[in-house]
PDB file of C-alpha atoms in Angstrom:
ATOM      1  CA  MET A   1      -5.237 -48.690  23.079  1.00 44.00           C
ATOM      2  CA  LEU A   2      -6.473 -45.986  20.364  1.00 60.00           C
ATOM      3  CA  SER A   3      -9.512 -44.999  22.398  1.00 62.00           C
ATOM      4  CA  GLY A   4      -9.778 -41.894  23.679  1.00 75.00           C
ATOM      5  CA  ARG A   5      -8.053 -40.041  20.548  1.00 88.00           C
ATOM      6  CA  LYS A   6     -10.265 -37.110  19.073  1.00 94.00           C
ATOM      7  CA  LEU A   7      -9.370 -34.525  15.413  1.00 98.00           C
ATOM      8  CA  HIS A   8     -11.079 -31.010  14.873  1.00 98.00           C
ATOM      9  CA  LEU A   9     -11.440 -30.376  10.677  1.00 98.00           C
ATOM     10  CA  GLN A  10     -13.119 -28.599   8.581  1.00 98.00           C
ATOM     11  CA  ALA A  11     -14.652 -29.455   5.516  1.00 99.00           C
ATOM     12  CA  PRO A  12     -14.753 -26.762   3.091  1.00 99.00           C
ATOM     13  CA  ALA A  13     -17.175 -25.649   0.473  1.00 99.00           C
ATOM     14  CA  LYS A  14     -16.385 -25.831  -2.965  1.00 98.00           C
ATOM     15  CA  ILE A  15     -17.739 -23.987  -6.338  1.00 98.00           C
ATOM     16  CA  ASN A  16     -17.390 -24.610 -10.544  1.00 97.00           C
ATOM     17  CA  LEU A  17     -16.394 -21.366 -12.207  1.00 96.00           C
ATOM     18  CA  TYR A  18     -16.843 -23.619 -15.309  1.00 93.00           C
ATOM     19  CA  LEU A  19     -18.455 -26.796 -15.726  1.00 95.00           C
ATOM     20  CA  LYS A  20     -19.270 -28.770 -19.231  1.00 94.00           C
ATOM     21  CA  VAL A  21     -20.639 -32.046 -19.713  1.00 92.00           C
ATOM     22  CA  LEU A  22     -18.904 -33.682 -22.324  1.00 90.00           C
ATOM     23  CA  GLY A  23     -21.281 -37.061 -22.926  1.00 87.00           C
ATOM     24  CA  ARG A  24     -22.655 -39.464 -21.231  1.00 85.00           C
ATOM     25  CA  ARG A  25     -20.628 -43.372 -19.906  1.00 84.00           C
ATOM     26  CA  HIS A  26     -22.136 -46.550 -20.780  1.00 81.00           C
ATOM     27  CA  ASP A  27     -22.239 -46.446 -16.760  1.00 80.00           C
ATOM     28  CA  GLY A  28     -24.559 -43.735 -16.428  1.00 77.00           C
ATOM     29  CA  TYR A  29     -21.705 -41.520 -15.335  1.00 82.00           C
ATOM     30  CA  HIS A  30     -21.323 -38.394 -17.256  1.00 88.00           C
ATOM     31  CA  GLU A  31     -17.425 -37.511 -18.392  1.00 91.00           C
ATOM     32  CA  LEU A  32     -17.152 -34.380 -17.138  1.00 92.00           C
ATOM     33  CA  SER A  33     -14.622 -30.664 -17.625  1.00 93.00           C
ATOM     34  CA  THR A  34     -14.544 -28.312 -14.715  1.00 94.00           C
ATOM     35  CA  TRP A  35     -12.640 -25.481 -12.650  1.00 95.00           C
ATOM     36  CA  MET A  36     -12.916 -26.280  -8.914  1.00 96.00           C
ATOM     37  CA  GLN A  37     -12.116 -23.396  -6.528  1.00 97.00           C
ATOM     38  CA  LYS A  38     -12.666 -24.643  -2.097  1.00 98.00           C
ATOM     39  CA  LEU A  39     -13.537 -21.861  -0.192  1.00 99.00           C
ATOM     40  CA  THR A  40     -13.226 -20.571   3.324  1.00 98.00           C
ATOM     41  CA  LEU A  41     -17.449 -21.236   3.862  1.00 99.00           C
ATOM     42  CA  ALA A  42     -16.293 -24.675   5.875  1.00 99.00           C
ATOM     43  CA  ASP A  43     -18.310 -27.492   7.342  1.00 98.00           C
ATOM     44  CA  GLU A  44     -17.060 -28.921  11.282  1.00 98.00           C
ATOM     45  CA  ILE A  45     -15.863 -32.471  12.118  1.00 99.00           C
ATOM     46  CA  THR A  46     -15.280 -33.484  15.070  1.00 98.00           C
ATOM     47  CA  LEU A  47     -13.593 -37.142  14.737  1.00 98.00           C
ATOM     48  CA  SER A  48     -12.903 -39.063  18.348  1.00 98.00           C
ATOM     49  CA  SER A  49     -12.152 -42.772  18.503  1.00 96.00           C
ATOM     50  CA  VAL A  50     -14.157 -45.290  20.626  1.00 96.00           C
ATOM     51  CA  SER A  51     -13.656 -49.272  21.586  1.00 93.00           C
ATOM     52  CA  MET A  52     -16.448 -49.658  18.714  1.00 94.00           C
ATOM     53  CA  GLY A  53     -18.947 -49.166  16.110  1.00 96.00           C
ATOM     54  CA  ILE A  54     -19.702 -45.525  14.405  1.00 98.00           C
ATOM     55  CA  LYS A  55     -21.674 -42.970  15.841  1.00 97.00           C
ATOM     56  CA  LEU A  56     -22.864 -39.986  14.291  1.00 97.00           C
ATOM     57  CA  GLN A  57     -24.249 -36.675  15.482  1.00 96.00           C
ATOM     58  CA  CYS A  58     -25.293 -33.660  13.521  1.00 96.00           C
ATOM     59  CA  PRO A  59     -26.489 -31.023  15.537  1.00 95.00           C
ATOM     60  CA  GLY A  60     -29.170 -28.441  14.445  1.00 89.00           C
ATOM     61  CA  SER A  61     -29.579 -29.913  11.200  1.00 87.00           C
ATOM     62  CA  ASP A  62     -32.093 -31.920   9.988  1.00 84.00           C
ATOM     63  CA  LEU A  63     -29.515 -34.239   8.052  1.00 88.00           C
ATOM     64  CA  ALA A  64     -30.264 -38.053   8.625  1.00 89.00           C
ATOM     65  CA  ALA A  65     -27.710 -39.195  10.742  1.00 90.00           C
ATOM     66  CA  ASP A  66     -27.461 -42.596  10.104  1.00 92.00           C
ATOM     67  CA  GLU A  67     -25.840 -45.783   7.671  1.00 95.00           C
ATOM     68  CA  SER A  68     -27.464 -43.023   4.745  1.00 94.00           C
ATOM     69  CA  ASN A  69     -25.132 -40.316   5.212  1.00 96.00           C
ATOM     70  CA  LEU A  70     -22.263 -39.958   3.708  1.00 97.00           C
ATOM     71  CA  VAL A  71     -20.321 -39.377   6.301  1.00 98.00           C
ATOM     72  CA  HIS A  72     -21.693 -42.620   7.705  1.00 98.00           C
ATOM     73  CA  LYS A  73     -20.437 -44.271   5.093  1.00 98.00           C
ATOM     74  CA  ALA A  74     -17.311 -42.821   4.209  1.00 99.00           C
ATOM     75  CA  ALA A  75     -16.882 -44.291   7.922  1.00 98.00           C
ATOM     76  CA  VAL A  76     -18.087 -47.406   6.698  1.00 98.00           C
ATOM     77  CA  LEU A  77     -15.685 -48.166   3.660  1.00 98.00           C
ATOM     78  CA  PHE A  78     -12.215 -46.751   5.502  1.00 98.00           C
ATOM     79  CA  PHE A  79     -12.651 -49.508   8.445  1.00 98.00           C
ATOM     80  CA  LYS A  80     -13.680 -51.673   6.154  1.00 97.00           C
ATOM     81  CA  LYS A  81     -10.273 -51.314   4.063  1.00 98.00           C
ATOM     82  CA  THR A  82      -7.823 -51.310   6.783  1.00 98.00           C
ATOM     83  CA  GLY A  83      -9.322 -53.470   8.640  1.00 97.00           C
ATOM     84  CA  LEU A  84      -9.256 -51.712  12.038  1.00 96.00           C
ATOM     85  CA  LYS A  85     -11.046 -52.770  14.899  1.00 94.00           C
ATOM     86  CA  ILE A  86     -12.005 -49.932  16.391  1.00 94.00           C
ATOM     87  CA  GLY A  87     -14.812 -47.541  16.393  1.00 96.00           C
ATOM     88  CA  VAL A  88     -15.222 -43.313  15.819  1.00 98.00           C
ATOM     89  CA  GLU A  89     -17.869 -40.935  17.014  1.00 98.00           C
ATOM     90  CA  ILE A  90     -18.542 -38.703  14.662  1.00 98.00           C
ATOM     91  CA  GLU A  91     -19.594 -35.062  15.501  1.00 98.00           C
ATOM     92  CA  LEU A  92     -20.984 -32.711  12.092  1.00 98.00           C
ATOM     93  CA  VAL A  93     -21.989 -29.312  12.258  1.00 98.00           C
ATOM     94  CA  LYS A  94     -23.314 -28.167   8.973  1.00 97.00           C
ATOM     95  CA  ASN A  95     -22.384 -24.350   7.590  1.00 97.00           C
ATOM     96  CA  ILE A  96     -22.894 -25.446   4.232  1.00 98.00           C
ATOM     97  CA  PRO A  97     -26.229 -25.852   2.896  1.00 96.00           C
ATOM     98  CA  ILE A  98     -27.367 -29.179   2.173  1.00 94.00           C
ATOM     99  CA  ALA A  99     -27.587 -30.101  -1.787  1.00 93.00           C
ATOM    100  CA  ALA A 100     -27.289 -26.982  -2.840  1.00 96.00           C
ATOM    101  CA  GLY A 101     -24.320 -27.432  -4.934  1.00 96.00           C
ATOM    102  CA  LEU A 102     -21.831 -26.604  -2.923  1.00 98.00           C
ATOM    103  CA  GLY A 103     -20.198 -30.087  -2.278  1.00 97.00           C
ATOM    104  CA  GLY A 104     -20.886 -30.197   1.265  1.00 97.00           C
ATOM    105  CA  GLY A 105     -21.742 -33.882   1.659  1.00 97.00           C
ATOM    106  CA  SER A 106     -18.613 -34.893  -0.536  1.00 97.00           C
ATOM    107  CA  SER A 107     -16.694 -32.687   1.501  1.00 98.00           C
ATOM    108  CA  ASP A 108     -17.568 -34.311   4.644  1.00 99.00           C
ATOM    109  CA  ALA A 109     -17.205 -37.603   3.361  1.00 99.00           C
ATOM    110  CA  ALA A 110     -14.099 -36.407   2.084  1.00 99.00           C
ATOM    111  CA  ALA A 111     -13.077 -34.920   5.432  1.00 99.00           C
ATOM    112  CA  VAL A 112     -13.800 -37.894   7.462  1.00 99.00           C
ATOM    113  CA  LEU A 113     -12.026 -40.401   5.071  1.00 99.00           C
ATOM    114  CA  THR A 114      -8.550 -38.111   5.622  1.00 98.00           C
ATOM    115  CA  GLY A 115      -9.257 -37.749   9.493  1.00 98.00           C
ATOM    116  CA  LEU A 116      -9.599 -40.924   9.636  1.00 98.00           C
ATOM    117  CA  ASN A 117      -6.648 -41.982   7.972  1.00 98.00           C
ATOM    118  CA  THR A 118      -4.944 -39.347  10.354  1.00 98.00           C
ATOM    119  CA  LEU A 119      -6.360 -40.462  13.894  1.00 97.00           C
ATOM    120  CA  PHE A 120      -5.652 -44.131  13.329  1.00 96.00           C
ATOM    121  CA  SER A 121      -1.914 -43.690  11.777  1.00 96.00           C
ATOM    122  CA  ALA A 122      -3.818 -45.925   9.220  1.00 97.00           C
ATOM    123  CA  GLY A 123      -1.038 -45.032   6.878  1.00 97.00           C
ATOM    124  CA  LEU A 124      -3.563 -44.918   3.153  1.00 98.00           C
ATOM    125  CA  SER A 125      -2.284 -43.252   0.397  1.00 97.00           C
ATOM    126  CA  ASP A 126      -3.564 -40.020  -1.295  1.00 94.00           C
ATOM    127  CA  LYS A 127      -4.175 -42.548  -4.429  1.00 95.00           C
ATOM    128  CA  GLU A 128      -6.449 -45.300  -2.025  1.00 98.00           C
ATOM    129  CA  LEU A 129      -8.450 -42.470  -0.267  1.00 98.00           C
ATOM    130  CA  MET A 130      -9.420 -40.815  -3.497  1.00 96.00           C
ATOM    131  CA  GLU A 131     -10.125 -44.158  -4.352  1.00 96.00           C
ATOM    132  CA  LEU A 132     -12.480 -44.822  -1.758  1.00 97.00           C
ATOM    133  CA  GLY A 133     -13.775 -41.433  -2.418  1.00 96.00           C
ATOM    134  CA  LEU A 134     -14.882 -42.002  -6.057  1.00 95.00           C
ATOM    135  CA  SER A 135     -16.980 -44.770  -4.305  1.00 95.00           C
ATOM    136  CA  LEU A 136     -19.076 -42.072  -2.482  1.00 96.00           C
ATOM    137  CA  GLY A 137     -19.265 -39.301  -5.128  1.00 93.00           C
ATOM    138  CA  ALA A 138     -17.623 -38.191  -8.095  1.00 92.00           C
ATOM    139  CA  ASP A 139     -16.645 -34.999  -6.517  1.00 94.00           C
ATOM    140  CA  VAL A 140     -15.181 -36.459  -3.060  1.00 97.00           C
ATOM    141  CA  PRO A 141     -11.464 -37.427  -4.483  1.00 97.00           C
ATOM    142  CA  PHE A 142     -11.416 -33.027  -5.792  1.00 98.00           C
ATOM    143  CA  PHE A 143     -11.465 -32.997  -1.526  1.00 98.00           C
ATOM    144  CA  VAL A 144      -9.275 -35.638  -0.618  1.00 97.00           C
ATOM    145  CA  SER A 145      -6.789 -33.779  -2.687  1.00 95.00           C
ATOM    146  CA  GLY A 146      -4.760 -31.375  -1.768  1.00 88.00           C
ATOM    147  CA  CYS A 147      -5.457 -28.953  -4.655  1.00 94.00           C
ATOM    148  CA  SER A 148      -7.354 -25.313  -3.508  1.00 97.00           C
ATOM    149  CA  ALA A 149      -8.285 -25.477  -7.445  1.00 96.00           C
ATOM    150  CA  ALA A 150      -8.072 -28.047  -9.590  1.00 96.00           C
ATOM    151  CA  ILE A 151      -9.407 -28.987 -13.229  1.00 95.00           C
ATOM    152  CA  ALA A 152     -11.400 -31.903 -13.000  1.00 95.00           C
ATOM    153  CA  THR A 153     -11.718 -34.474 -15.881  1.00 94.00           C
ATOM    154  CA  GLY A 154     -13.780 -37.519 -16.247  1.00 92.00           C
ATOM    155  CA  VAL A 155     -16.425 -38.106 -14.042  1.00 85.00           C
ATOM    156  CA  GLY A 156     -14.398 -35.619 -11.835  1.00 85.00           C
ATOM    157  CA  GLU A 157     -11.954 -37.828 -10.442  1.00 88.00           C
ATOM    158  CA  LYS A 158      -8.915 -36.994 -12.777  1.00 93.00           C
ATOM    159  CA  LEU A 159      -7.389 -33.752 -11.749  1.00 96.00           C
ATOM    160  CA  ALA A 160      -5.016 -31.336 -12.446  1.00 95.00           C
ATOM    161  CA  LYS A 161      -3.999 -28.454  -9.950  1.00 95.00           C
ATOM    162  CA  ILE A 162      -4.018 -24.838 -10.608  1.00 94.00           C
ATOM    163  CA  ASP A 163      -3.116 -21.890  -8.746  1.00 92.00           C
ATOM    164  CA  SER A 164      -5.907 -21.113  -6.036  1.00 92.00           C
ATOM    165  CA  LEU A 165      -7.942 -17.633  -7.043  1.00 92.00           C
ATOM    166  CA  ASN A 166      -6.444 -14.219  -4.476  1.00 88.00           C
ATOM    167  CA  GLU A 167      -7.909 -11.132  -4.239  1.00 90.00           C
ATOM    168  CA  CYS A 168     -11.398 -11.839  -4.865  1.00 95.00           C
ATOM    169  CA  TRP A 169     -14.726 -12.146  -2.423  1.00 97.00           C
ATOM    170  CA  PHE A 170     -17.671 -14.165  -3.569  1.00 98.00           C
ATOM    171  CA  VAL A 171     -20.824 -13.470  -2.552  1.00 99.00           C
ATOM    172  CA  LEU A 172     -22.969 -17.025  -2.605  1.00 99.00           C
ATOM    173  CA  VAL A 173     -26.825 -16.994  -2.085  1.00 99.00           C
ATOM    174  CA  ASN A 174     -29.364 -20.242  -1.938  1.00 98.00           C
ATOM    175  CA  PRO A 175     -32.605 -19.782  -2.483  1.00 96.00           C
ATOM    176  CA  GLY A 176     -33.424 -22.210   0.339  1.00 94.00           C
ATOM    177  CA  PHE A 177     -34.425 -25.188  -1.145  1.00 94.00           C
ATOM    178  CA  PRO A 178     -32.430 -28.389  -2.303  1.00 93.00           C
ATOM    179  CA  VAL A 179     -31.783 -29.655  -5.821  1.00 95.00           C
ATOM    180  CA  SER A 180     -30.929 -33.130  -6.679  1.00 93.00           C
ATOM    181  CA  THR A 181     -27.946 -33.349  -8.756  1.00 90.00           C
ATOM    182  CA  LYS A 182     -29.743 -36.539 -10.297  1.00 91.00           C
ATOM    183  CA  TRP A 183     -32.500 -34.923 -10.849  1.00 94.00           C
ATOM    184  CA  VAL A 184     -30.464 -32.239 -13.167  1.00 95.00           C
ATOM    185  CA  PHE A 185     -28.816 -34.634 -15.112  1.00 92.00           C
ATOM    186  CA  GLU A 186     -31.966 -36.831 -16.015  1.00 90.00           C
ATOM    187  CA  ASN A 187     -33.105 -33.590 -16.961  1.00 91.00           C
ATOM    188  CA  PHE A 188     -30.458 -32.822 -18.757  1.00 89.00           C
ATOM    189  CA  ASP A 189     -29.769 -35.272 -21.073  1.00 84.00           C
ATOM    190  CA  ARG A 190     -34.177 -35.338 -21.631  1.00 81.00           C
ATOM    191  CA  ALA A 191     -33.219 -32.018 -23.733  1.00 78.00           C
ATOM    192  CA  GLN A 192     -31.276 -33.494 -26.008  1.00 54.00           C
ATOM    193  CA  THR A 193     -30.005 -30.373 -26.633  1.00 52.00           C
ATOM    194  CA  VAL A 194     -26.322 -30.759 -25.200  1.00 47.00           C
ATOM    195  CA  ASN A 195     -22.798 -30.271 -27.525  1.00 51.00           C
ATOM    196  CA  PHE A 196     -20.522 -32.634 -26.479  1.00 50.00           C
ATOM    197  CA  THR A 197     -17.465 -30.567 -27.235  1.00 51.00           C
ATOM    198  CA  LEU A 198     -14.906 -28.854 -26.021  1.00 49.00           C
ATOM    199  CA  THR A 199     -13.473 -26.128 -28.258  1.00 49.00           C
ATOM    200  CA  SER A 200     -10.139 -24.372 -27.807  1.00 44.00           C
ATOM    201  CA  GLY A 201     -11.949 -21.157 -26.628  1.00 48.00           C
ATOM    202  CA  ASP A 202     -14.450 -22.966 -23.763  1.00 53.00           C
ATOM    203  CA  ASN A 203     -11.257 -24.909 -22.415  1.00 56.00           C
ATOM    204  CA  PRO A 204     -10.872 -24.200 -18.491  1.00 53.00           C
ATOM    205  CA  TYR A 205      -7.111 -25.387 -18.962  1.00 51.00           C
ATOM    206  CA  ILE A 206      -6.842 -21.886 -20.657  1.00 50.00           C
ATOM    207  CA  LEU A 207      -9.538 -20.221 -18.472  1.00 51.00           C
ATOM    208  CA  GLY A 208      -7.620 -21.456 -15.708  1.00 49.00           C
ATOM    209  CA  ARG A 209      -4.305 -19.595 -16.543  1.00 49.00           C
ATOM    210  CA  GLU A 210      -5.981 -16.298 -16.778  1.00 50.00           C
ATOM    211  CA  ILE A 211      -6.544 -16.439 -12.833  1.00 47.00           C
ATOM    212  CA  ASN A 212      -3.044 -14.720 -12.174  1.00 43.00           C
ATOM    213  CA  ASP A 213      -4.520 -11.355 -14.033  1.00 48.00           C
ATOM    214  CA  SER A 214      -8.595 -11.316 -13.271  1.00 49.00           C
ATOM    215  CA  ILE A 215     -11.296 -13.087 -12.997  1.00 58.00           C
ATOM    216  CA  PRO A 216     -12.291 -14.694 -17.156  1.00 56.00           C
ATOM    217  CA  GLU A 217     -15.695 -13.477 -17.754  1.00 62.00           C
ATOM    218  CA  LYS A 218     -16.559 -16.689 -19.545  1.00 69.00           C
ATOM    219  CA  LEU A 219     -17.201 -18.788 -16.402  1.00 89.00           C
ATOM    220  CA  PHE A 220     -20.177 -21.621 -18.175  1.00 91.00           C
ATOM    221  CA  ASN A 221     -22.287 -24.027 -15.979  1.00 96.00           C
ATOM    222  CA  ASP A 222     -23.647 -26.575 -18.956  1.00 94.00           C
ATOM    223  CA  LEU A 223     -26.032 -27.427 -15.882  1.00 96.00           C
ATOM    224  CA  GLU A 224     -27.668 -23.864 -14.757  1.00 96.00           C
ATOM    225  CA  SER A 225     -30.510 -23.911 -18.223  1.00 95.00           C
ATOM    226  CA  VAL A 226     -32.127 -27.002 -16.657  1.00 95.00           C
ATOM    227  CA  THR A 227     -31.779 -26.106 -13.024  1.00 96.00           C
ATOM    228  CA  ALA A 228     -32.744 -22.188 -13.594  1.00 96.00           C
ATOM    229  CA  ALA A 229     -35.578 -23.792 -15.850  1.00 95.00           C
ATOM    230  CA  ARG A 230     -37.145 -25.642 -12.744  1.00 96.00           C
ATOM    231  CA  TYR A 231     -36.637 -22.728 -10.318  1.00 97.00           C
ATOM    232  CA  PRO A 232     -36.624 -19.455 -11.764  1.00 97.00           C
ATOM    233  CA  GLU A 233     -35.511 -18.003  -8.129  1.00 97.00           C
ATOM    234  CA  VAL A 234     -31.836 -19.103 -10.424  1.00 98.00           C
ATOM    235  CA  SER A 235     -32.341 -16.273 -12.788  1.00 97.00           C
ATOM    236  CA  LYS A 236     -34.116 -13.821  -9.662  1.00 98.00           C
ATOM    237  CA  ILE A 237     -30.909 -13.791  -7.823  1.00 98.00           C
ATOM    238  CA  LYS A 238     -28.135 -13.865 -10.646  1.00 98.00           C
ATOM    239  CA  LYS A 239     -29.953 -10.466 -11.628  1.00 98.00           C
ATOM    240  CA  GLU A 240     -30.066  -9.565  -8.079  1.00 98.00           C
ATOM    241  CA  LEU A 241     -25.979 -10.173  -7.384  1.00 98.00           C
ATOM    242  CA  THR A 242     -24.906  -8.841 -11.002  1.00 97.00           C
ATOM    243  CA  ASP A 243     -27.781  -5.009 -10.534  1.00 98.00           C
ATOM    244  CA  LEU A 244     -25.240  -5.048  -6.872  1.00 98.00           C
ATOM    245  CA  GLY A 245     -21.942  -4.735  -8.824  1.00 97.00           C
ATOM    246  CA  ALA A 246     -20.710  -8.406  -8.858  1.00 97.00           C
ATOM    247  CA  SER A 247     -18.881  -8.665 -11.772  1.00 94.00           C
ATOM    248  CA  SER A 248     -19.337 -12.424 -12.619  1.00 95.00           C
ATOM    249  CA  VAL A 249     -22.132 -14.812 -11.731  1.00 97.00           C
ATOM    250  CA  LEU A 250     -22.878 -18.116 -11.871  1.00 98.00           C
ATOM    251  CA  MET A 251     -24.742 -21.434 -10.873  1.00 98.00           C
ATOM    252  CA  SER A 252     -22.429 -23.339  -8.594  1.00 98.00           C
ATOM    253  CA  GLY A 253     -22.477 -27.648  -9.680  1.00 96.00           C
ATOM    254  CA  SER A 254     -26.707 -28.722  -9.868  1.00 95.00           C
ATOM    255  CA  GLY A 255     -27.995 -25.912  -8.385  1.00 95.00           C
ATOM    256  CA  PRO A 256     -29.608 -24.027  -7.000  1.00 97.00           C
ATOM    257  CA  THR A 257     -26.943 -21.838  -5.030  1.00 98.00           C
ATOM    258  CA  VAL A 258     -26.273 -19.156  -7.291  1.00 98.00           C
ATOM    259  CA  PHE A 259     -22.116 -17.291  -6.621  1.00 98.00           C
ATOM    260  CA  GLY A 260     -20.706 -13.176  -7.699  1.00 98.00           C
ATOM    261  CA  ILE A 261     -17.155 -12.553  -7.653  1.00 97.00           C
ATOM    262  CA  PHE A 262     -16.401  -8.997  -6.105  1.00 97.00           C
ATOM    263  CA  MET A 263     -13.163  -7.125  -6.550  1.00 95.00           C
ATOM    264  CA  ASP A 264     -13.929  -5.545  -3.365  1.00 97.00           C
ATOM    265  CA  PHE A 265     -14.490  -6.482  -0.193  1.00 98.00           C
ATOM    266  CA  GLY A 266     -17.085  -3.810   1.080  1.00 98.00           C
ATOM    267  CA  LEU A 267     -19.037  -4.152  -2.094  1.00 98.00           C
ATOM    268  CA  ALA A 268     -18.848  -7.835  -1.421  1.00 99.00           C
ATOM    269  CA  THR A 269     -19.544  -7.079   2.351  1.00 98.00           C
ATOM    270  CA  GLN A 270     -22.591  -4.478   1.321  1.00 98.00           C
ATOM    271  CA  CYS A 271     -24.085  -6.981  -1.284  1.00 98.00           C
ATOM    272  CA  ALA A 272     -24.389  -9.823   1.031  1.00 98.00           C
ATOM    273  CA  ILE A 273     -25.768  -7.860   4.212  1.00 98.00           C
ATOM    274  CA  TYR A 274     -28.540  -6.330   1.675  1.00 98.00           C
ATOM    275  CA  LEU A 275     -29.629 -10.070   0.361  1.00 98.00           C
ATOM    276  CA  GLN A 276     -29.571 -11.443   4.397  1.00 96.00           C
ATOM    277  CA  HIS A 277     -32.866  -9.439   4.274  1.00 92.00           C
ATOM    278  CA  ALA A 278     -34.155 -11.327   1.628  1.00 93.00           C
ATOM    279  CA  TYR A 279     -32.272 -15.143   1.679  1.00 95.00           C
ATOM    280  CA  THR A 280     -32.029 -15.112   5.523  1.00 89.00           C
ATOM    281  CA  GLY A 281     -29.404 -17.594   6.759  1.00 89.00           C
ATOM    282  CA  MET A 282     -28.540 -18.393   3.461  1.00 96.00           C
ATOM    283  CA  VAL A 283     -26.464 -15.672   1.969  1.00 98.00           C
ATOM    284  CA  PHE A 284     -22.407 -16.095   2.838  1.00 98.00           C
ATOM    285  CA  LEU A 285     -19.970 -14.056   2.407  1.00 99.00           C
ATOM    286  CA  THR A 286     -16.677 -15.905   1.369  1.00 98.00           C
ATOM    287  CA  GLU A 287     -13.639 -16.261  -0.181  1.00 97.00           C
ATOM    288  CA  PRO A 288     -11.520 -19.011  -2.177  1.00 97.00           C
ATOM    289  CA  LEU A 289      -9.274 -20.747   0.207  1.00 96.00           C
ATOM    290  CA  SER A 290      -5.364 -20.602  -0.130  1.00 86.00           C
ATOM    291  CA  SER A 291      -3.318 -23.065  -1.843  1.00 66.00           C
ATOM    292  CA  SER A 292      -1.596 -25.564   0.175  1.00 53.00           C
TER     293      SER A 292
END
């Protein structure tokens, strides 16, 4: 009797305004301290209830629409957890670049978990959904949460909500190739130049309190040096954004996407239009997602 229901969802991208690697755990995961901000740039997902099975479609994307897709894995986990004997058709329209440091796959998985919970009135708590999400990826709990911005610690699952940024715009530039998060962390470990400490001046909780007044100048990403050493396009894009008027620039997550922060919409628009000629289809003018 639940067959025939439909739900349309937005799965937002994120950027990391601060990312500090604090150490590697015995299970291979890394302890992090990071400031994450959701964006209005988003993938589009439609869930349609059917009598049985999980069917995934990714029109216009090279993304695999099979059991290896994080969205499919999220649906499998949901039905296993709830025991519901019904199926779903999932249409995923990708607007966020893949393997870009913007959390697209994690956001898609989170949207499917929360969306299925709503579609089928399954009654899973936020805590249960976040636990399911963590088994899929460290960023998934942030996207499951109602936080538009948060300080994340642990492997990314411990969240402290902070105010969303406002009255600023981001120009995101992706050089047009994916970067493996696993590769970045492996090479980060090999570098053995890590200072696994967090000083009070580096503390993102302190940085987070500055956002009501202005964008803090001290944005930081421990992973940027690793990705930029292999892909010089990262440093090139940073310089271009700075030359075009960005007040701050940084690589997001494990990269390779770089963002520039603009306090003036007109200047941000001019920058995005100019860079679109060099990075066709990979330049995005977006803004912070408002706090919910």
